[in-house]
Short mmCIF file of C-alpha atoms in Angstrom, two decimals:
data_model
loop_
_atom_site.label_atom_id
_atom_site.label_comp_id
_atom_site.label_asym_id
_atom_site.label_seq_id
_atom_site.Cartn_x
_atom_site.Cartn_y
_atom_site.Cartn_z
CA MET X 1 25.73 8.66 27.35
CA LYS X 2 24.48 8.80 23.72
CA LEU X 3 20.90 9.13 25.08
CA ARG X 4 21.90 12.38 27.04
CA GLN X 5 23.56 13.94 24.04
CA HIS X 6 20.38 13.05 21.75
CA TRP X 7 17.79 13.57 24.41
CA PHE X 8 15.66 16.16 22.01
CA SER X 9 15.74 13.48 19.08
CA ALA X 10 14.78 10.93 21.56
CA VAL X 11 12.04 13.10 22.84
CA MET X 12 10.75 14.09 19.43
CA SER X 13 10.62 10.42 18.30
CA ALA X 14 8.63 9.30 21.37
CA VAL X 15 6.29 12.17 20.72
CA VAL X 16 5.89 11.14 16.79
CA PHE X 17 5.21 7.46 17.81
CA VAL X 18 2.60 8.47 20.33
CA PHE X 19 0.91 10.75 17.86
CA LEU X 20 0.71 7.85 15.13
CA PHE X 21 -0.10 4.96 17.37
CA LEU X 22 -2.26 6.27 20.20
CA PRO X 23 -5.40 6.83 17.82
CA ILE X 24 -4.84 3.22 16.97
CA ILE X 25 -4.70 1.92 20.24
CA VAL X 26 -7.85 3.83 21.06
CA VAL X 27 -9.71 2.46 18.25
CA PHE X 28 -8.78 -0.95 19.02
CA LYS X 29 -9.68 -0.49 22.53
CA ASP X 30 -13.25 0.86 21.30
CA ALA X 31 -13.68 -2.08 19.30
CA PHE X 32 -14.37 -4.00 22.56
CA ASN X 33 -16.40 -1.16 24.15
CA ALA X 34 -20.03 -2.29 24.95
CA ASN X 35 -21.08 1.46 25.02
CA LYS X 36 -22.59 2.57 21.60
CA THR X 37 -21.66 6.19 22.13
CA LEU X 38 -18.07 5.29 22.97
CA LEU X 39 -17.91 8.44 25.32
CA THR X 40 -17.50 6.13 28.59
CA TRP X 41 -16.29 2.40 28.91
CA GLY X 42 -19.43 0.20 28.91
CA GLY X 43 -17.64 -3.18 29.46
CA ALA X 44 -15.84 -5.61 27.10
CA THR X 45 -17.95 -7.13 24.44
CA PHE X 46 -17.46 -8.94 21.03
CA THR X 47 -20.97 -7.82 20.08
CA TRP X 48 -19.87 -5.33 17.21
CA PHE X 49 -17.62 -8.27 15.64
CA GLY X 50 -20.57 -10.67 15.74
CA GLU X 51 -22.73 -7.95 13.95
CA ALA X 52 -20.31 -7.25 11.38
CA LEU X 53 -19.57 -10.79 10.66
CA SER X 54 -23.15 -11.81 10.23
CA SER X 55 -23.83 -8.95 7.56
CA GLU X 56 -23.55 -10.16 4.03
CA ARG X 57 -22.58 -6.66 2.78
CA PHE X 58 -19.69 -6.66 5.28
CA ARG X 59 -18.31 -10.16 4.20
CA SER X 60 -18.68 -9.11 0.45
CA ALA X 61 -16.98 -5.80 0.93
CA PHE X 62 -14.17 -7.43 2.93
CA LEU X 63 -13.60 -9.95 0.19
CA THR X 64 -13.71 -7.32 -2.60
CA SER X 65 -11.23 -5.41 -0.59
CA ILE X 66 -8.75 -8.14 -0.15
CA GLY X 67 -9.00 -9.19 -3.48
CA ILE X 68 -8.25 -5.94 -4.97
CA ALA X 69 -5.49 -5.50 -2.44
CA VAL X 70 -3.76 -8.73 -3.50
CA VAL X 71 -4.16 -8.01 -7.05
CA VAL X 72 -2.60 -4.51 -6.73
CA MET X 73 0.16 -6.04 -4.40
CA LEU X 74 1.24 -8.63 -7.13
CA LEU X 75 1.08 -6.26 -10.09
CA SER X 76 2.99 -3.80 -8.20
CA MET X 77 5.87 -5.96 -7.01
CA VAL X 78 6.40 -7.27 -10.68
CA LEU X 79 6.02 -3.88 -12.16
CA ALA X 80 8.29 -2.12 -9.65
CA SER X 81 10.97 -4.94 -9.74
CA LEU X 82 11.26 -4.81 -13.49
CA GLY X 83 11.11 -0.95 -13.55
CA ALA X 84 13.90 -0.72 -10.96
CA ILE X 85 16.23 -3.34 -12.57
CA GLY X 86 15.33 -1.61 -16.09
CA MET X 87 16.16 1.83 -14.69
CA SER X 88 19.55 0.62 -13.11
CA LYS X 89 20.67 -0.18 -16.83
CA MET X 90 19.83 3.16 -18.21
CA SER X 91 22.05 6.04 -18.04
CA GLY X 92 22.08 9.87 -18.52
CA LYS X 93 18.65 11.59 -19.32
CA ALA X 94 16.56 8.41 -20.15
CA LYS X 95 17.16 7.34 -16.38
CA GLY X 96 16.49 11.04 -15.07
CA ALA X 97 13.01 11.00 -17.00
CA TYR X 98 12.04 7.55 -15.80
CA ASP X 99 12.89 8.63 -12.07
CA SER X 100 10.76 11.85 -12.53
CA LEU X 101 8.06 9.89 -14.02
CA VAL X 102 7.86 7.58 -10.73
CA PHE X 103 8.04 10.52 -8.45
CA LEU X 104 5.41 12.32 -10.33
CA ARG X 105 2.92 9.53 -9.37
CA ILE X 106 3.71 10.11 -5.95
CA THR X 107 3.59 13.69 -5.81
CA LEU X 108 0.45 14.27 -7.86
CA PRO X 109 -2.88 14.20 -6.02
CA GLU X 110 -4.56 10.72 -6.41
CA ILE X 111 -7.63 12.40 -7.66
CA VAL X 112 -5.66 13.79 -10.69
CA ILE X 113 -4.86 10.11 -11.79
CA VAL X 114 -8.16 8.59 -10.92
CA VAL X 115 -10.00 11.52 -12.95
CA GLY X 116 -7.45 10.90 -15.90
CA LEU X 117 -8.19 7.28 -16.05
CA PHE X 118 -11.87 7.76 -15.58
CA VAL X 119 -11.77 10.12 -18.61
CA VAL X 120 -9.83 7.57 -20.77
CA ALA X 121 -12.23 4.73 -19.71
CA ARG X 122 -15.21 6.86 -20.90
CA MET X 123 -13.47 7.88 -24.25
CA LEU X 124 -12.69 4.14 -24.99
CA GLY X 125 -16.40 3.25 -23.81
CA PHE X 126 -15.04 0.80 -21.12
CA LYS X 127 -17.20 -0.21 -18.07
CA LEU X 128 -15.90 1.04 -14.88
CA GLY X 129 -15.47 -1.71 -12.08
CA PRO X 130 -13.09 -3.51 -9.89
CA ALA X 131 -10.62 -3.84 -12.79
CA TRP X 132 -10.34 -0.12 -13.39
CA VAL X 133 -9.81 0.27 -9.49
CA VAL X 134 -6.94 -2.24 -9.79
CA ILE X 135 -5.45 -0.13 -12.77
CA ALA X 136 -5.53 2.92 -10.78
CA GLN X 137 -4.25 1.74 -7.57
CA THR X 138 -1.43 -0.29 -9.33
CA LEU X 139 -0.54 2.81 -11.43
CA ILE X 140 -0.29 4.82 -7.99
CA TYR X 141 1.05 2.58 -5.46
CA SER X 142 3.70 0.58 -7.84
CA ALA X 143 5.57 3.80 -7.40
CA TYR X 144 6.06 3.41 -3.83
CA ALA X 145 7.19 -0.25 -4.19
CA PHE X 146 9.53 1.05 -6.97
CA VAL X 147 11.20 3.73 -4.55
CA THR X 148 11.92 0.80 -2.03
CA ILE X 149 13.35 -1.71 -4.56
CA SER X 150 15.43 0.90 -6.46
CA ALA X 151 16.85 2.06 -2.90
CA ARG X 152 17.97 -1.53 -2.22
CA LEU X 153 19.27 -1.90 -5.67
CA THR X 154 21.65 0.89 -5.60
CA ASN X 155 23.21 -0.62 -2.52
CA ILE X 156 24.17 -3.98 -4.49
CA SER X 157 27.66 -4.27 -5.58
CA GLY X 158 28.15 -4.72 -9.23
CA LEU X 159 30.96 -7.27 -8.26
CA TYR X 160 28.09 -9.96 -8.29
CA GLU X 161 26.96 -9.28 -11.67
CA LYS X 162 30.40 -9.10 -12.95
CA ALA X 163 31.57 -12.31 -11.41
CA ALA X 164 28.51 -13.96 -12.97
CA GLN X 165 29.18 -12.53 -16.32
CA ASP X 166 32.76 -13.85 -16.32
CA LEU X 167 31.51 -17.41 -15.38
CA GLY X 168 29.47 -17.21 -18.60
CA ALA X 169 25.99 -16.52 -17.09
CA SER X 170 23.36 -14.74 -19.00
CA GLN X 171 21.46 -11.56 -18.29
CA ALA X 172 18.36 -13.26 -17.60
CA ARG X 173 20.01 -15.94 -15.43
CA ILE X 174 21.91 -13.00 -13.58
CA VAL X 175 18.50 -11.34 -12.92
CA TRP X 176 16.95 -14.67 -11.62
CA THR X 177 19.40 -16.08 -9.52
CA ILE X 178 21.34 -13.08 -8.10
CA THR X 179 19.46 -9.68 -8.49
CA LEU X 180 15.98 -10.94 -7.39
CA PRO X 181 17.15 -12.84 -4.26
CA LEU X 182 19.20 -9.98 -3.05
CA LEU X 183 16.20 -7.46 -3.78
CA ALA X 184 13.56 -10.00 -2.09
CA PRO X 185 13.25 -7.95 1.30
CA SER X 186 12.74 -4.77 -0.51
CA ILE X 187 10.31 -6.54 -2.95
CA PHE X 188 8.37 -7.86 0.00
CA VAL X 189 8.22 -4.46 1.71
CA GLY X 190 7.15 -2.85 -1.30
CA GLY X 191 4.57 -5.40 -1.79
CA LEU X 192 3.38 -4.77 1.83
CA LEU X 193 3.03 -1.02 0.95
CA ALA X 194 1.02 -1.83 -2.27
CA PHE X 195 -1.33 -4.39 -0.20
CA THR X 196 -1.99 -1.65 2.60
CA PHE X 197 -2.86 1.26 0.69
CA PRO X 198 -5.89 -0.09 -1.09
CA LEU X 199 -7.48 -1.29 2.05
CA ILE X 200 -7.71 2.26 3.29
CA ARG X 201 -9.21 3.86 0.33
CA LEU X 202 -12.94 4.36 -0.36
CA TRP X 203 -14.04 3.00 -3.68
CA ARG X 204 -17.71 2.21 -4.54
CA GLN X 205 -19.62 0.88 -7.66
CA ARG X 206 -23.04 0.32 -8.13
CA SER X 207 -23.03 -3.53 -7.53
CA TRP X 208 -19.71 -3.79 -5.29
CA GLU X 209 -18.11 -1.84 -2.24
CA ALA X 210 -14.81 -1.91 -0.64
CA LEU X 211 -14.50 -2.59 3.12
CA PRO X 212 -13.53 0.90 4.16
CA GLN X 213 -16.95 2.37 3.36
CA LYS X 214 -18.78 0.01 5.57
CA PRO X 215 -18.40 2.41 8.78
CA PHE X 216 -20.27 5.02 6.61
CA HIS X 217 -23.05 2.63 5.92
CA CYS X 218 -23.27 0.88 9.05
CA SER X 219 -26.90 2.02 9.83
CA SER X 220 -28.21 -0.06 6.83
CA TRP X 221 -26.43 -3.10 7.89
CA ALA X 222 -28.60 -6.22 8.41
#
């Protein structure tokens, strides 16, 4: 009965899911396609996986990408959690200003933030490398983790904190034993977002490369 009443929403949801996941299914299928042109099905093969894994450049890029993504994830989880908890204690204009700065990092084109950090690094004389990639991506993607954690925090009843205060618990103990465990699912989700985004970005420096660039340089693989 409900499906009949909301048939349009059901159809649109199905269209959106097909639009999102069909390209992924096609790419997954072609990963096992023996035909190099991928225009027709040439049979199943694991040849391309073997060639990729036998390439030193691919393995190096894979380890670089995973390392950057893990560090960005951990930093984003910590900074976003502290930011969300800290903002919940603010009031008035301070809270609004902090919230605006977070959403500014989401709405601004990433190139603006990256160019700004590039100028700062050059002015200070710092050498560009993976560390600056981590800084840039943490600055950008910790905002997404913050939104996830902050949304969860607003739904947590303040009765838990008041009860703990009545029992003599310090603010640090309340955060560690009550707030953080309640926020754990949202922190995990925010961490996954901060881990996924760096893996799909293109970053290159003279002595290192990230994994998403490898398809663009496949012609020079060993």
